[in-house]
Short mmCIF file of C-alpha atoms and ligand atoms in Angstrom, two decimals:
data_model
loop_
_atom_site.label_atom_id
_atom_site.label_comp_id
_atom_site.label_asym_id
_atom_site.label_seq_id
_atom_site.Cartn_x
_atom_site.Cartn_y
_atom_site.Cartn_z
CA UNK A 1 115.84 118.21 131.21
CA UNK A 2 112.12 117.34 129.49
CA UNK A 3 112.08 118.65 126.20
CA UNK A 4 109.27 121.43 127.06
CA UNK A 5 111.57 122.88 130.59
CA UNK A 6 114.82 123.21 127.23
CA UNK A 7 112.38 125.20 124.77
CA UNK A 8 110.64 127.31 127.88
CA UNK A 9 114.22 127.74 128.84
CA UNK A 10 115.47 129.17 125.13
CA UNK A 11 112.46 131.05 124.74
CA UNK A 12 112.69 133.06 127.97
CA UNK A 13 116.62 133.32 127.51
CA UNK A 14 115.48 134.61 124.03
CA UNK A 15 112.57 136.89 125.31
CA UNK A 16 115.36 138.16 128.76
CA UNK A 17 117.15 139.48 126.74
CA UNK A 18 114.76 141.27 124.77
CA UNK A 19 113.24 142.56 128.02
CA UNK A 20 116.75 143.76 128.74
CA UNK A 21 118.41 145.83 125.64
CA UNK A 22 114.40 147.06 125.74
CA UNK A 23 114.78 148.31 129.21
CA UNK A 24 118.85 149.65 128.50
CA UNK A 25 117.11 151.27 125.57
CA UNK A 26 114.70 153.32 127.31
CA UNK A 27 116.60 154.84 129.89
CA UNK A 28 119.12 156.31 127.06
CA UNK A 29 116.54 157.51 125.56
CA UNK A 30 115.34 158.83 128.58
CA UNK A 31 119.42 160.23 129.06
CA UNK A 32 119.19 161.33 124.72
CA UNK A 33 115.77 163.06 126.34
CA UNK A 34 117.75 164.75 129.06
CA UNK A 35 120.82 166.04 127.59
CA UNK A 36 118.52 166.93 124.20
CA UNK A 37 116.64 169.31 126.77
CA UNK A 38 119.64 170.12 128.06
CA UNK A 39 121.07 171.70 124.93
CA UNK A 40 117.49 173.01 124.16
CA UNK A 41 118.07 175.47 127.57
CA UNK A 42 121.65 176.06 126.95
CA UNK A 43 120.48 177.81 123.64
CA UNK A 44 117.86 179.37 124.93
CA UNK A 45 120.05 180.82 127.42
CA UNK A 46 122.49 182.24 125.55
CA UNK A 47 119.91 183.78 123.61
CA UNK A 48 118.21 185.25 126.76
CA UNK A 49 122.07 186.55 128.02
CA UNK A 50 122.54 188.18 124.21
CA UNK A 51 119.07 189.81 124.63
CA UNK A 52 119.59 191.02 128.02
CA UNK A 53 122.78 192.65 127.60
CA UNK A 54 121.85 194.06 124.86
CA UNK A 55 119.20 195.60 126.57
CA UNK A 56 120.87 196.85 129.39
CA UNK A 57 123.60 198.25 126.34
CA UNK A 58 120.57 200.13 124.69
CA UNK A 59 119.33 201.39 128.61
CA UNK A 60 122.81 202.98 128.82
CA UNK A 61 123.22 204.15 125.58
CA UNK A 62 119.63 206.04 126.57
CA UNK A 63 120.92 207.44 129.16
CA UNK A 64 124.37 208.70 127.75
CA UNK A 65 121.64 210.23 125.27
CA UNK A 66 119.51 212.14 127.36
CA UNK A 67 122.33 213.22 129.59
CA UNK A 68 124.19 214.66 126.60
CA UNK A 69 121.83 216.33 124.68
CA UNK A 70 119.37 216.98 127.22
CA UNK A 71 116.28 215.28 124.80
CA UNK A 72 114.07 213.59 126.12
CA UNK A 73 112.94 211.09 123.69
CA UNK A 74 116.42 209.39 124.90
CA UNK A 75 114.47 208.79 128.22
CA UNK A 76 111.61 206.73 125.83
CA UNK A 77 114.55 203.97 125.53
CA UNK A 78 115.90 204.09 129.17
CA UNK A 79 111.69 203.36 130.43
CA UNK A 80 111.29 200.78 127.90
CA UNK A 81 114.49 198.81 130.19
CA UNK A 82 113.10 199.57 133.07
CA UNK A 83 110.53 198.01 131.50
CA UNK A 84 111.79 194.94 130.14
CA UNK A 85 114.38 194.12 131.45
CA UNK A 86 113.31 192.58 135.19
CA UNK A 87 111.09 190.91 133.01
CA UNK A 88 114.27 189.01 131.57
CA UNK A 89 115.76 188.60 134.52
CA UNK A 90 113.15 186.12 136.24
CA UNK A 91 112.90 185.03 133.03
CA UNK A 92 116.17 183.63 133.01
CA UNK A 93 116.88 183.17 136.93
CA UNK A 94 114.24 180.45 136.01
CA UNK A 95 116.41 179.05 133.87
CA UNK A 96 119.40 178.36 135.69
CA UNK A 97 117.89 176.42 138.86
CA UNK A 98 120.41 173.41 138.08
CA UNK A 99 123.78 175.56 137.70
CA UNK A 100 124.83 177.44 140.76
CA UNK A 101 127.59 179.27 139.16
CA UNK A 102 125.92 181.31 136.48
CA UNK A 103 122.76 182.07 138.39
CA UNK A 104 125.74 183.25 141.28
CA UNK A 105 126.91 185.22 137.84
CA UNK A 106 123.47 187.05 137.19
CA UNK A 107 122.64 187.68 140.43
CA UNK A 108 125.72 189.78 140.17
CA UNK A 109 125.35 191.02 137.17
CA UNK A 110 121.29 191.85 138.57
CA UNK A 111 123.49 193.83 141.61
CA UNK A 112 125.04 195.63 139.58
CA UNK A 113 122.09 197.09 137.07
CA UNK A 114 120.11 197.45 140.31
CA UNK A 115 123.24 199.66 141.48
CA UNK A 116 123.71 201.68 138.26
CA UNK A 117 119.60 201.97 138.43
CA UNK A 118 120.36 203.89 140.82
CA UNK A 119 122.78 205.87 139.93
CA UNK A 120 121.30 207.28 136.62
CA UNK A 121 117.87 207.53 137.65
CA UNK A 122 119.73 210.40 140.51
CA UNK A 123 121.24 211.29 137.68
CA UNK A 124 118.34 211.65 135.03
CA UNK A 125 116.56 213.12 137.78
CA UNK A 126 119.25 216.16 138.66
CA UNK A 127 119.60 216.65 135.03
CA UNK A 128 115.64 217.34 134.34
CA UNK A 129 116.02 219.78 137.33
CA UNK A 130 118.99 221.44 136.80
CA UNK A 131 117.54 224.91 136.12
CA UNK A 132 115.72 224.69 139.30
CA UNK A 133 118.69 222.88 141.00
CA UNK A 134 121.80 222.86 139.07
CA UNK A 135 124.21 221.91 142.74
CA UNK A 136 122.76 218.82 142.70
CA UNK A 137 123.25 217.97 139.35
CA UNK A 138 127.03 220.26 139.54
CA UNK A 139 127.80 217.60 142.20
CA UNK A 140 126.44 214.11 140.89
CA UNK A 141 128.69 215.22 137.68
CA UNK A 142 131.90 216.44 139.62
CA UNK A 143 131.36 212.59 142.01
CA UNK A 144 130.15 210.54 139.79
CA UNK A 145 129.84 211.10 136.43
CA UNK A 146 133.50 212.62 135.96
CA UNK A 147 134.42 209.56 138.35
CA UNK A 148 133.55 207.29 135.94
CA UNK A 149 131.75 205.41 138.30
CA UNK A 150 128.75 204.27 136.35
CA UNK A 151 131.33 203.17 133.51
CA UNK A 152 133.21 201.28 135.62
CA UNK A 153 130.32 199.66 136.50
CA UNK A 154 128.99 198.51 133.34
CA UNK A 155 132.40 197.37 132.16
CA UNK A 156 132.10 195.50 135.41
CA UNK A 157 128.57 193.68 134.17
CA UNK A 158 129.92 193.26 130.67
CA UNK A 159 133.37 191.29 131.82
CA UNK A 160 130.58 189.49 133.93
CA UNK A 161 127.97 188.80 130.85
CA UNK A 162 131.33 188.06 129.24
CA UNK A 163 132.31 185.06 131.75
CA UNK A 164 128.54 184.13 131.96
CA UNK A 165 128.05 183.07 128.17
CA UNK A 166 132.11 181.38 127.90
CA UNK A 167 130.67 179.30 130.56
CA UNK A 168 127.52 178.49 129.15
CA UNK A 169 129.52 178.11 125.77
CA UNK A 170 131.70 175.40 127.56
CA UNK A 171 128.10 173.96 129.66
CA UNK A 172 126.72 173.53 126.19
CA UNK A 173 129.30 171.92 124.00
CA UNK A 174 129.78 169.25 127.05
CA UNK A 175 126.00 168.48 127.06
CA UNK A 176 125.83 168.42 123.13
CA UNK A 177 129.24 166.32 123.34
CA UNK A 178 127.21 164.27 125.85
CA UNK A 179 123.98 164.08 123.98
CA UNK A 180 126.23 162.55 120.70
CA UNK A 181 127.15 159.97 123.37
CA UNK A 182 124.66 158.92 124.43
CA UNK A 183 123.23 158.45 120.81
CA UNK A 184 126.28 156.33 120.33
CA UNK A 185 125.83 153.99 123.30
CA UNK A 186 121.88 153.40 122.21
CA UNK A 187 123.20 152.62 118.83
CA UNK A 188 125.43 150.91 120.29
CA UNK A 189 123.89 148.75 122.69
CA UNK A 190 120.56 148.17 120.31
CA UNK A 191 123.04 146.18 117.74
CA UNK A 192 124.96 144.54 120.53
CA UNK A 193 121.70 143.20 121.97
CA UNK A 194 119.97 142.00 118.60
CA UNK A 195 122.99 140.31 117.62
CA UNK A 196 122.42 138.46 121.07
CA UNK A 197 119.21 138.15 120.74
CA UNK A 198 119.32 136.66 116.84
CA UNK A 199 122.72 134.63 118.52
CA UNK A 200 121.22 132.61 121.21
CA UNK A 201 117.79 132.49 119.48
CA UNK A 202 119.21 130.55 116.51
CA UNK A 203 121.21 128.82 118.73
CA UNK A 204 118.77 127.33 120.80
CA UNK A 205 116.70 126.80 118.10
CA UNK A 206 119.52 124.44 115.57
CA UNK A 207 120.16 122.72 119.36
CA UNK A 208 116.22 122.12 120.01
CA UNK A 209 115.66 120.79 116.43
CA UNK A 210 118.85 118.39 116.22
CA UNK A 211 118.38 117.19 119.40
CA UNK A 212 114.58 116.60 118.43
CA UNK A 213 115.02 114.81 113.92
CA UNK A 214 118.05 112.63 115.32
CA UNK A 215 116.42 111.25 117.78
CA UNK A 216 112.99 111.22 115.68
CA UNK A 217 115.18 109.56 112.71
CA UNK A 218 116.49 106.81 115.23
CA UNK A 219 113.23 105.92 116.39
CA UNK A 220 112.03 106.01 112.59
CA UNK A 221 114.85 103.36 111.74
CA UNK A 222 113.65 101.16 115.11
CA UNK A 223 110.24 100.94 113.85
CA UNK A 224 111.47 100.11 110.16
CA UNK A 225 113.50 97.75 111.73
CA UNK A 226 111.03 96.23 113.64
CA UNK A 227 108.10 96.42 110.94
CA UNK A 228 111.02 94.06 108.76
CA UNK A 229 111.43 91.50 112.10
CA UNK A 230 114.69 93.23 113.67
CA UNK A 231 114.07 93.72 117.08
CA UNK A 232 116.91 96.08 117.92
CA UNK A 233 116.80 99.08 120.42
CA UNK A 234 117.35 102.75 120.90
CA UNK A 235 119.56 104.03 123.11
CA UNK A 236 117.88 107.45 124.96
CA UNK A 237 119.39 108.98 128.29
CA UNK A 238 118.27 112.44 127.36
CA UNK A 239 115.15 111.77 130.34
CA UNK A 240 113.27 114.04 128.22
CA UNK A 241 109.58 113.32 126.19
CA UNK A 242 111.32 111.33 123.48
CA UNK A 243 113.32 109.14 125.72
CA UNK A 244 109.57 108.00 127.28
CA UNK A 245 108.57 107.88 123.46
CA UNK A 246 111.99 105.77 123.60
CA UNK A 247 111.71 103.58 125.82
CA UNK A 248 108.34 102.53 124.91
CA UNK A 249 109.27 101.51 121.13
CA UNK A 250 112.09 99.54 123.07
CA UNK A 251 109.72 97.60 125.01
CA UNK A 252 107.51 96.95 122.02
CA UNK A 253 110.55 96.11 120.10
CA UNK A 254 111.57 93.50 122.71
CA UNK A 255 107.82 91.83 123.67
CA UNK A 256 107.44 91.76 119.84
CA UNK A 257 110.98 89.69 119.40
CA UNK A 258 109.96 87.18 122.58
CA UNK A 259 106.77 86.77 121.36
CA UNK A 260 108.29 85.96 117.88
CA UNK A 261 110.67 83.89 119.79
CA UNK A 262 108.35 81.99 121.07
CA UNK A 263 106.06 81.75 118.36
CA UNK A 264 108.66 80.34 116.33
CA UNK A 265 109.77 77.68 119.11
CA UNK A 266 106.11 76.38 118.90
CA UNK A 267 106.46 76.21 114.98
CA UNK A 268 108.92 74.22 115.64
CA UNK A 269 107.83 72.03 117.87
CA UNK A 270 104.10 71.93 115.88
CA UNK A 271 106.21 71.13 112.75
CA UNK A 272 108.34 68.72 114.38
CA UNK A 273 104.67 67.07 116.06
CA UNK A 274 102.94 66.95 112.89
CA UNK A 275 105.98 65.09 110.83
CA UNK A 276 106.64 62.50 113.69
CA UNK A 277 102.84 61.98 114.13
CA UNK A 278 102.23 61.55 110.16
CA UNK A 279 105.26 59.75 109.73
CA UNK A 280 104.25 57.34 112.44
CA UNK A 281 100.59 56.67 111.30
CA UNK A 282 101.99 55.81 107.53
CA UNK A 283 103.28 52.07 109.16
CA UNK A 284 99.73 51.32 111.15
CA UNK A 285 97.84 52.22 108.49
CA UNK A 286 99.45 50.09 105.66
CA UNK A 287 99.04 47.24 108.88
CA UNK A 288 95.32 47.91 108.12
CA UNK A 289 95.18 47.38 104.93
CA UNK A 290 97.23 44.63 105.09
CA UNK A 291 94.71 42.77 107.23
CA UNK A 292 92.62 43.72 105.63
CA UNK A 293 93.56 42.20 102.47
CA UNK A 294 94.46 38.78 104.27
CA UNK A 295 91.20 38.72 105.41
CA UNK A 296 89.46 38.94 102.21
CA UNK A 297 91.93 35.84 100.32
CA UNK A 298 91.14 34.18 103.94
CA UNK A 299 87.10 34.43 103.66
CA UNK A 300 87.68 33.25 99.77
CA UNK A 301 84.26 33.27 98.58
CA UNK A 302 82.88 32.99 101.76
CA UNK A 303 82.62 36.65 102.03
CA UNK A 304 78.84 37.84 101.72
CA UNK A 305 77.91 40.94 99.20
CA UNK A 306 77.14 43.29 101.97
CA UNK A 307 80.73 42.17 103.63
CA UNK A 308 82.61 42.32 100.21
CA UNK A 309 80.62 45.89 99.65
CA UNK A 310 82.77 47.04 103.12
CA UNK A 311 85.96 45.45 102.11
CA UNK A 312 86.15 47.65 99.10
CA UNK A 313 85.55 50.65 101.05
CA UNK A 314 89.00 50.31 102.74
CA UNK A 315 91.28 50.59 100.21
CA UNK A 316 89.90 54.57 99.12
CA UNK A 317 89.91 55.18 102.66
CA UNK A 318 93.25 54.61 103.48
CA UNK A 319 94.82 55.52 100.26
CA UNK A 320 92.82 58.62 100.98
CA UNK A 321 94.09 58.77 105.06
CA UNK A 322 97.42 58.52 103.11
CA UNK A 323 96.65 61.62 100.99
CA UNK A 324 96.61 63.41 104.30
CA UNK A 325 99.34 62.49 105.65
CA UNK A 326 101.39 62.98 102.70
CA UNK A 327 99.62 66.48 102.35
CA UNK A 328 100.77 66.86 106.24
CA UNK A 329 104.37 65.15 105.42
CA UNK A 330 104.59 67.49 102.64
CA UNK A 331 103.53 71.04 105.09
CA UNK A 332 105.62 69.98 108.48
CA UNK A 333 108.33 69.45 105.94
CA UNK A 334 108.20 73.22 104.43
CA UNK A 335 109.90 75.08 107.71
CA UNK A 336 112.38 72.57 108.52
CA UNK A 337 114.16 72.21 104.96
CA UNK A 338 115.53 74.90 103.41
CA UNK A 339 116.48 74.16 99.86
CA UNK A 340 118.58 75.21 97.73
CA UNK A 341 118.21 78.93 95.81
CA UNK A 342 119.27 78.53 92.07
CA UNK A 343 118.47 80.02 88.45
CA UNK A 344 114.53 79.89 87.79
CA UNK A 345 113.40 80.10 84.45
CA UNK A 346 109.48 80.78 85.16
CA UNK A 347 108.60 79.93 82.03
CA UNK A 348 110.31 76.45 81.27
CA UNK A 349 109.53 75.64 84.75
CA UNK A 350 105.34 76.90 83.90
CA UNK A 351 106.29 74.63 80.70
CA UNK A 352 107.55 71.77 82.63
CA UNK A 353 104.93 71.61 85.20
CA UNK A 354 101.94 71.37 82.33
CA UNK A 355 103.34 69.32 80.53
CA UNK A 356 103.22 66.87 83.64
CA UNK A 357 99.55 68.07 84.65
CA UNK A 358 98.07 70.12 82.37
CA UNK A 359 95.51 68.04 79.69
CA UNK A 360 96.18 67.91 76.18
CA UNK A 361 92.22 69.57 75.47
CA UNK A 362 93.25 72.25 78.05
CA UNK A 363 94.51 76.02 76.77
CA UNK A 364 97.72 77.64 79.23
CA UNK A 365 99.15 81.15 77.90
CA UNK A 366 101.80 83.03 80.06
CA UNK A 367 102.74 86.50 79.74
CA UNK A 368 105.87 88.11 81.36
CA UNK A 369 107.15 85.89 83.24
CA UNK A 370 111.25 85.85 84.33
CA UNK A 371 113.60 84.72 85.25
CA UNK A 372 115.40 84.83 88.75
CA UNK A 373 117.17 83.38 91.13
CA UNK A 374 115.35 82.02 93.84
CA UNK A 375 114.13 78.70 95.60
CA UNK A 376 113.35 76.77 93.21
CA UNK A 377 111.42 74.11 94.52
CA UNK A 378 109.46 76.28 96.16
CA UNK A 379 108.52 78.75 93.48
CA UNK A 380 107.09 74.82 92.20
CA UNK A 381 105.71 73.90 94.28
CA UNK A 382 103.97 76.77 94.52
CA UNK A 383 102.70 76.23 90.81
CA UNK A 384 102.32 72.80 90.52
CA UNK A 385 99.88 73.53 93.68
CA UNK A 386 98.03 76.70 91.39
CA UNK A 387 98.00 74.70 88.31
CA UNK A 388 96.72 71.54 89.08
CA UNK A 389 93.76 72.87 90.94
CA UNK A 390 93.09 75.29 87.47
CA UNK A 391 92.97 71.92 85.71
CA UNK A 392 90.91 70.12 88.95
CA UNK A 393 88.21 72.72 89.10
CA UNK A 394 88.09 73.64 85.53
CA UNK A 395 83.87 73.00 83.78
CA UNK A 396 83.26 70.14 81.82
CA UNK A 397 81.42 71.25 79.67
CA UNK A 398 84.29 73.66 78.82
CA UNK A 399 87.73 73.65 77.34
CA UNK A 400 90.04 74.57 79.97
CA UNK A 401 92.28 77.89 79.62
CA UNK A 402 94.59 79.21 82.20
CA UNK A 403 96.72 82.20 81.60
CA UNK A 404 99.94 83.34 83.38
CA UNK A 405 101.30 86.47 83.83
CA UNK A 406 103.28 88.92 85.91
CA UNK A 407 104.25 92.37 86.55
CA UNK A 408 106.43 93.93 88.32
CA UNK A 409 106.47 95.42 91.90
CA UNK A 410 108.54 97.39 93.41
CA UNK A 411 111.21 94.09 94.51
CA UNK A 412 108.66 91.59 93.91
CA UNK A 413 107.07 90.05 90.98
CA UNK A 414 103.30 90.24 91.27
CA UNK A 415 102.08 86.81 89.77
CA UNK A 416 98.38 86.19 88.32
CA UNK A 417 97.25 82.72 87.24
CA UNK A 418 93.90 82.79 85.76
CA UNK A 419 91.84 80.16 85.32
CA UNK A 420 88.38 79.93 83.50
CA UNK A 421 86.89 76.61 85.94
CA UNK A 422 84.00 77.24 88.66
CA UNK A 423 85.10 79.71 90.45
CA UNK A 424 84.82 80.09 93.81
CA UNK A 425 81.87 81.69 96.25
CA UNK A 426 83.39 84.99 97.92
CA UNK A 427 82.90 84.12 101.44
CA UNK A 428 85.42 81.02 101.04
CA UNK A 429 88.44 82.93 99.24
CA UNK A 430 90.39 82.91 102.97
CA UNK A 431 89.06 79.65 103.75
CA UNK A 432 90.30 77.73 101.80
CA UNK A 433 94.36 79.13 102.80
CA UNK A 434 93.53 76.97 105.95
CA UNK A 435 94.58 73.49 105.79
CA UNK A 436 92.23 71.30 105.43
CA UNK A 437 89.21 73.16 103.94
CA UNK A 438 88.06 72.06 100.72
CA UNK A 439 85.26 72.14 99.24
CA UNK A 440 84.41 69.47 97.84
CA UNK A 441 83.31 66.48 98.69
CA UNK A 442 85.13 65.73 102.05
CA UNK A 443 85.68 61.61 100.73
CA UNK A 444 86.39 63.18 97.04
CA UNK A 445 89.25 61.31 95.41
CA UNK A 446 92.41 64.27 95.56
CA UNK A 447 90.35 66.31 97.41
CA UNK A 448 93.01 66.86 100.72
CA UNK A 449 92.12 70.77 101.51
CA UNK A 450 96.15 70.67 102.29
CA UNK A 451 97.14 72.24 98.20
CA UNK A 452 97.05 76.29 98.76
CA UNK A 453 97.42 75.72 102.78
CA UNK A 454 100.73 74.42 101.81
CA UNK A 455 100.88 77.68 99.32
CA UNK A 456 100.23 79.64 101.54
CA UNK A 457 103.06 78.44 104.03
CA UNK A 458 105.20 78.80 101.36
CA UNK A 459 104.74 81.56 100.71
CA UNK A 460 104.32 83.33 104.42
CA UNK A 461 107.98 81.90 104.78
CA UNK A 462 109.00 84.81 101.99
CA UNK A 463 107.48 86.83 103.24
CA UNK A 464 104.57 87.63 100.25
CA UNK A 465 100.49 87.07 99.97
CA UNK A 466 98.86 85.83 98.09
CA UNK A 467 94.80 85.92 97.47
CA UNK A 468 92.07 85.26 95.04
CA UNK A 469 89.47 87.03 92.93
CA UNK A 470 86.98 84.75 91.97
CA UNK A 471 83.34 83.86 91.64
CA UNK A 472 80.95 80.52 91.30
CA UNK A 473 80.56 79.80 88.33
CA UNK A 474 82.98 82.58 86.87
CA UNK A 475 86.42 81.35 87.09
CA UNK A 476 89.49 82.73 89.74
CA UNK A 477 92.13 84.05 89.02
CA UNK A 478 95.18 83.47 92.15
CA UNK A 479 97.53 86.17 92.48
CA UNK A 480 100.37 85.96 95.19
CA UNK A 481 104.20 87.95 95.17
CA UNK A 482 107.72 86.59 94.96
CA UNK A 483 110.98 88.45 95.77
CA UNK A 484 112.94 89.04 93.11
CA UNK A 485 116.23 88.45 95.10
P1 ADP B 1 91.81 70.08 97.57
O1 ADP B 1 91.80 70.99 96.25
O2 ADP B 1 92.76 69.22 98.21
O3 ADP B 1 90.18 71.20 97.89
P2 ADP B 1 93.24 72.97 98.20
O4 ADP B 1 93.40 73.73 99.03
O5 ADP B 1 94.12 72.80 96.35
O6 ADP B 1 92.47 71.77 98.44
O7 ADP B 1 91.32 73.72 98.00
C1 ADP B 1 91.17 73.76 98.59
C2 ADP B 1 89.72 74.46 97.77
O8 ADP B 1 89.52 75.44 97.44
C3 ADP B 1 89.26 73.19 97.03
O9 ADP B 1 88.58 72.69 97.94
C4 ADP B 1 88.18 74.16 96.02
O10 ADP B 1 87.18 74.67 96.36
C5 ADP B 1 88.69 75.41 95.96
N1 ADP B 1 89.95 75.71 94.71
C6 ADP B 1 91.35 76.13 94.72
N2 ADP B 1 91.78 75.71 93.85
C7 ADP B 1 90.36 75.88 93.09
C8 ADP B 1 89.96 76.65 91.76
N3 ADP B 1 91.22 77.18 90.85
N4 ADP B 1 88.85 76.89 91.23
C9 ADP B 1 87.51 76.31 92.23
N5 ADP B 1 87.96 75.95 93.28
C10 ADP B 1 89.35 76.39 94.18
#
């Protein structure tokens, strides 16, 4: 699966859980709101119920007070009840739309109250007109009041009110329980979803980071190995973007490996060719030299001055040719033979070379030269070529000076050989390391243009570098690195 798809999936799962969390929480909060409303409504119903019951009782008391005392002041309170109570019934009824059993109880109370109103109104009217029509009051008193018709109605009203209140209290309790339960559930679900979101978020992040970093580390390692010349490949079968990168790296590594092997093969063939050719050229050149000697001997004094002049040039040219061939052989030998590694004191090595090469009027100074285990012959070839060049290209009118220093740079030694010779123009700084490149006159003695090419080849074989810092007339400093181990 593609890396982008995996990252997208990880995020989608986390976002999905968050959305579900929000949805569930929204639903639960709606439920909490509903239950809160129920509880609040129940409290209002209970409050209204006691107000209603109290008003009915007050009305009944006013009615009794009037009948007992004939004091019309009681009727004010009675009529006040007659005005307030119907409103309270309507208000209470509107709160009971969702509760049929409580509504039925209220309806019964309403009906009983109306019954009582008819009964009480008749008695009040009869009492008021007792002087005009005493028989009516007596009749009502005997048949209704005495027989406790009103009291019975009131008792039933009180009974139903108690039942109503009990039921409403139970209802309120159950709604309060439901409210607590939904609050509890909201809290639990929130914690579960939060934990799930964090868990899956962290899990997918760790998974993706591990998936990427481990494989990137493998590829960095491969690139490192390629830079060291080890052409391995990495295995990656995940089939995502990083797999494409590793496929490209692998194919780069394989191509480089193939090309370098091909190059090494060609180099070997070229070396072999140079070696064979230069070796085979030695005999015919010697032959030409012998033939000129014989001609000179046979002709003796008959040789014209012009001819003698020509014959004198031949040995010089043959010597130069031999030098070139020897140089070529040395050059070809570098990669053919692997010299022994041994302990080398560079100070002693330089001193020995100086004794052989440097004229007496030359001054040589060395600083910080190390002792190391290395291919002694190769290091010797490098120093002898560079020191002999410093001598060869010294100024004729100035006392020669050579300073050799060394410093450590990571796993390499960096040597510098500075002279106060004729110097080299900047445009030739890289050219002089090419084979047969000499800045001297082509036929000059001891100048084949091979010395620095040999030095460069040896240093390349050690996977090191060489360069020169110089200006014409201001001396030269050759700087090269050499492995410590
Ligand atoms: P050769 O000395 O046989 O010409 P090299 O390969 O040793 O061949 O040197 C190539 C050229 O680099 C020389 O011809 C010379 O011009 C220049 N060169 C090398 N070393 C020095 C030096 N120390 N000072 C000035 N020129 C130098």
